[in-house]
Structure formats: C-alpha cells, structure tokens
Coordinates of N, CA, C and O in Angstrom, one line a residue:
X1 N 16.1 17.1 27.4 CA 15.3 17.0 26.2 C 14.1 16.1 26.4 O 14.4 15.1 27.1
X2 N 12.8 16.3 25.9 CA 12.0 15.6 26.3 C 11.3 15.0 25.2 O 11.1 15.7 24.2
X3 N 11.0 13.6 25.2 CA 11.0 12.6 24.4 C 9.2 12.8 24.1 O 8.4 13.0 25.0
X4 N 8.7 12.6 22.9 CA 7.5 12.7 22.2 C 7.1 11.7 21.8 O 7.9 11.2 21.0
X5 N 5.7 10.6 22.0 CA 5.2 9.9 21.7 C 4.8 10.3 20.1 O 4.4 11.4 19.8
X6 N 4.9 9.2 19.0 CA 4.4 9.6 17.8 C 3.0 9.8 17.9 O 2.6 10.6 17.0
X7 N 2.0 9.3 18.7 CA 0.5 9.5 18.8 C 0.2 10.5 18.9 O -0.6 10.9 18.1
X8 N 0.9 11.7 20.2 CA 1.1 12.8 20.7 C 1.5 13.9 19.7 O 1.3 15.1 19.9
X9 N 2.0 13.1 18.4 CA 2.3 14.9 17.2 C 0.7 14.5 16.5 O 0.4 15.5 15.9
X10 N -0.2 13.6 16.5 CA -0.9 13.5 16.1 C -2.3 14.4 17.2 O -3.2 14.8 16.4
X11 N -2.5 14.5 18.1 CA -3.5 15.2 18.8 C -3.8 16.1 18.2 O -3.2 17.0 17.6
X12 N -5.3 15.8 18.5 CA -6.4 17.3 17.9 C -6.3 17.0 16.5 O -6.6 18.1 15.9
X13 N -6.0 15.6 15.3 CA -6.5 15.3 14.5 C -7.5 14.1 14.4 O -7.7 13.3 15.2
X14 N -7.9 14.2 13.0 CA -9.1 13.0 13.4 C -7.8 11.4 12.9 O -8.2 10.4 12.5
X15 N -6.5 11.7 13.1 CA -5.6 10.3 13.2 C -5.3 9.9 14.7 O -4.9 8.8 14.9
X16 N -5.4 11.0 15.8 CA -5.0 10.9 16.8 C -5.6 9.2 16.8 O -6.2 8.6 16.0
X17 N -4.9 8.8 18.4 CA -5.0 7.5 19.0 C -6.5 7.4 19.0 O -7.0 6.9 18.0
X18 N -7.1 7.7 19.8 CA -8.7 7.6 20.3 C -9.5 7.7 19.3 O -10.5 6.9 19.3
X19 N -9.3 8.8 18.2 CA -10.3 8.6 17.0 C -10.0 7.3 16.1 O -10.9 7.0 15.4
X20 N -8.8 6.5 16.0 CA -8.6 5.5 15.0 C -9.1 4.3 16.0 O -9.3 3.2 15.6
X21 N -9.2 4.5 17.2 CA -9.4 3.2 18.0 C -11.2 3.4 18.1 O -11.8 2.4 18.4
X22 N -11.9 4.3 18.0 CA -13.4 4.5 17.6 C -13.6 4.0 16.3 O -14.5 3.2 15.9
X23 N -12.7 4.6 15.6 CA -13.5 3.8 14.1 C -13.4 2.4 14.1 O -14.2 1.7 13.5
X24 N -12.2 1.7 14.7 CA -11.9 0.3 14.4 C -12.9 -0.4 15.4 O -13.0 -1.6 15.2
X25 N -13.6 0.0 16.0 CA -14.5 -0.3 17.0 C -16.0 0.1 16.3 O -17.0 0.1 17.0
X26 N -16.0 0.4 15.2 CA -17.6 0.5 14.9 C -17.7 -1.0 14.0 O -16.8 -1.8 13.9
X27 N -19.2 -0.8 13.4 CA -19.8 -2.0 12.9 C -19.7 -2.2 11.2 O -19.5 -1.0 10.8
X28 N -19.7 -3.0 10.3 CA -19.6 -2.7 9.0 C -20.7 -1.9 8.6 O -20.8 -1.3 7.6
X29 N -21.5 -1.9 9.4 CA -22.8 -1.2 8.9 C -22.3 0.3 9.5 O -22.5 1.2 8.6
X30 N -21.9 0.6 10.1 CA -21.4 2.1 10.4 C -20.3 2.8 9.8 O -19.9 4.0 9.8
X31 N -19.6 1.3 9.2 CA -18.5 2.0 8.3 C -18.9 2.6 6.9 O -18.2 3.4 6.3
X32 N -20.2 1.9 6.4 CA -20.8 2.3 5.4 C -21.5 3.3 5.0 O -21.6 4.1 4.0
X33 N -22.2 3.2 6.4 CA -23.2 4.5 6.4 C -22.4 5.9 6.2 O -22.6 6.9 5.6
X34 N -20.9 5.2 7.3 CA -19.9 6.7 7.1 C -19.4 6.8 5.8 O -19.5 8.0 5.4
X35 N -19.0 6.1 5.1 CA -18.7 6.1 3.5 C -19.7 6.2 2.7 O -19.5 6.4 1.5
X36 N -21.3 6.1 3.3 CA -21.8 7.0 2.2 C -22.4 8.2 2.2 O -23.2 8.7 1.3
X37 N -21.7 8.8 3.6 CA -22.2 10.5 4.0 C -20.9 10.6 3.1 O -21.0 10.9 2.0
X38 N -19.8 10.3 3.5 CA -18.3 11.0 2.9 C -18.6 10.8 1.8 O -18.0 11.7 1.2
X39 N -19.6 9.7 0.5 CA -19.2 10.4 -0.5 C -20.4 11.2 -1.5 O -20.3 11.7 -2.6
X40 N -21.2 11.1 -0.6 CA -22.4 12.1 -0.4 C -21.5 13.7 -0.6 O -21.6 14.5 -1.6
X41 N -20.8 13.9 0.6 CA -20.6 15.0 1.1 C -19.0 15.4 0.3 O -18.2 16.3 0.6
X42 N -18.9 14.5 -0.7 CA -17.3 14.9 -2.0 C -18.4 15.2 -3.0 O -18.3 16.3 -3.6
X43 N -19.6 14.2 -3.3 CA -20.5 14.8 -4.6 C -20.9 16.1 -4.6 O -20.7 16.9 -5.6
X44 N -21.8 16.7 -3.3 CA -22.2 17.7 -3.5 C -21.6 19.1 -3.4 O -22.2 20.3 -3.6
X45 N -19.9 18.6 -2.9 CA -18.9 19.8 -3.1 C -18.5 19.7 -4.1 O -17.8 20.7 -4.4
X46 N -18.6 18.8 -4.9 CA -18.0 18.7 -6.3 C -16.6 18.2 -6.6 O -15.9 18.5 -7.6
X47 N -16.3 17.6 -5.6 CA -15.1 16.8 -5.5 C -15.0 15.9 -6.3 O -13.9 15.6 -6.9
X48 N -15.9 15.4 -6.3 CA -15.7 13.7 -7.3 C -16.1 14.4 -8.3 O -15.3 13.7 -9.0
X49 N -16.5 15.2 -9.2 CA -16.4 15.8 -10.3 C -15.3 16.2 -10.6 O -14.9 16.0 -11.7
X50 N -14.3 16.9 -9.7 CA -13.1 17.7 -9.7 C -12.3 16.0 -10.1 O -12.2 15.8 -11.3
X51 N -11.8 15.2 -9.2 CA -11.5 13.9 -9.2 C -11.1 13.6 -10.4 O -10.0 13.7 -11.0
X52 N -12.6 13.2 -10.7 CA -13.2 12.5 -12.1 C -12.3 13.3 -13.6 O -11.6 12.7 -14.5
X53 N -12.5 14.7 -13.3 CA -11.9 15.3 -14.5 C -10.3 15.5 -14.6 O -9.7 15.4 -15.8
X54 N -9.6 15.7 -13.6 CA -8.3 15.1 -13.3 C -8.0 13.7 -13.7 O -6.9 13.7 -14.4
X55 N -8.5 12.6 -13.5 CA -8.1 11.7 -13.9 C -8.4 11.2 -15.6 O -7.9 10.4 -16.4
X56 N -9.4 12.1 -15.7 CA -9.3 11.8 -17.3 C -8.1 12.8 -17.7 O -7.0 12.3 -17.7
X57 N -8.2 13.7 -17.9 CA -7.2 14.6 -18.2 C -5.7 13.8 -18.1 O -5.0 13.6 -19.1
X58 N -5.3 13.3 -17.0 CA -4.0 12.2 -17.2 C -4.4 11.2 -18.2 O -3.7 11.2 -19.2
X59 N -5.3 10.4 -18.2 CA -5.2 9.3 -19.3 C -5.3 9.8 -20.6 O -4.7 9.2 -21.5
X60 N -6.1 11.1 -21.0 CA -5.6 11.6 -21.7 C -4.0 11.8 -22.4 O -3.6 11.4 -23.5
X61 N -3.4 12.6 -21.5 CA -2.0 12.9 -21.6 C -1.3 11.6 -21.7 O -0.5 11.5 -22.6
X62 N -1.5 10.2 -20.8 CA -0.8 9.2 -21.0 C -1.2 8.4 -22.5 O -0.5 7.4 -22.8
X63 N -2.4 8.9 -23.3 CA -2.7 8.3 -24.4 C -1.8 9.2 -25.6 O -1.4 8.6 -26.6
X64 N -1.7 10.3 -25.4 CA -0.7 11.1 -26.7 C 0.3 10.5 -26.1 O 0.7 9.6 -26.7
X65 N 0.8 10.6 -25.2 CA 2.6 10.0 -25.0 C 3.0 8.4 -25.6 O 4.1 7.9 -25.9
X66 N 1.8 8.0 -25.6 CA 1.9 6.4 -26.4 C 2.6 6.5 -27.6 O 2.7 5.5 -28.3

C-alpha cells in the first residue's frame, strides 16, 4: 500500500504546495493588486451582486423569524 503525502491530493490546484508558498512570498502591494483584479473580476461576473442579494434575502428571513 502506498502512502500519500496530503500536499500530493492537492496537485494541479491553485492550493498545491508551490502555489501557497508563491503567494506567501509576494509583497503587500501584490496581494492587493491581486485582490483588486479578484474583485474586479466577481463584479463584472456579477458575483458580488449574486452575494449581495443572497445575503439580504437571509437577513430578511432572519428578520420575520424574530
């Protein structure tokens, strides 16, 4: 039986070993820039609208259950 490193079920995602040791290796200025393409690139798919309307819709629901 051959034994599996946990890093190794992760390969060929962006969690593998090598991609989390690149990001912890960039600069705060590169973490930012990357958080504001990522949320650049949720606005103009319409994700953060999607988000946004989901979470009203619960506080909604949690405001009648009051």
């Amino acid at each position: 039986m051959s034994t599996t490193k946990a890093e190794d079920l992760w390969c060929g995602t962006s969690d593998a070993g090598p991609a989390i040791r690149a990001r912890a290796a960039t600069t705060p200025a590169q973490r930012l820039e990357w958080l504001e393409e990522s949320l650049l690139l949720a606005q103009a798919s319409g994700a953060l609208a999607r988000d946004r309307a989901r979470r009203h819709a619960q506080a909604q629901e949690w405001d009648v259950s009051r």
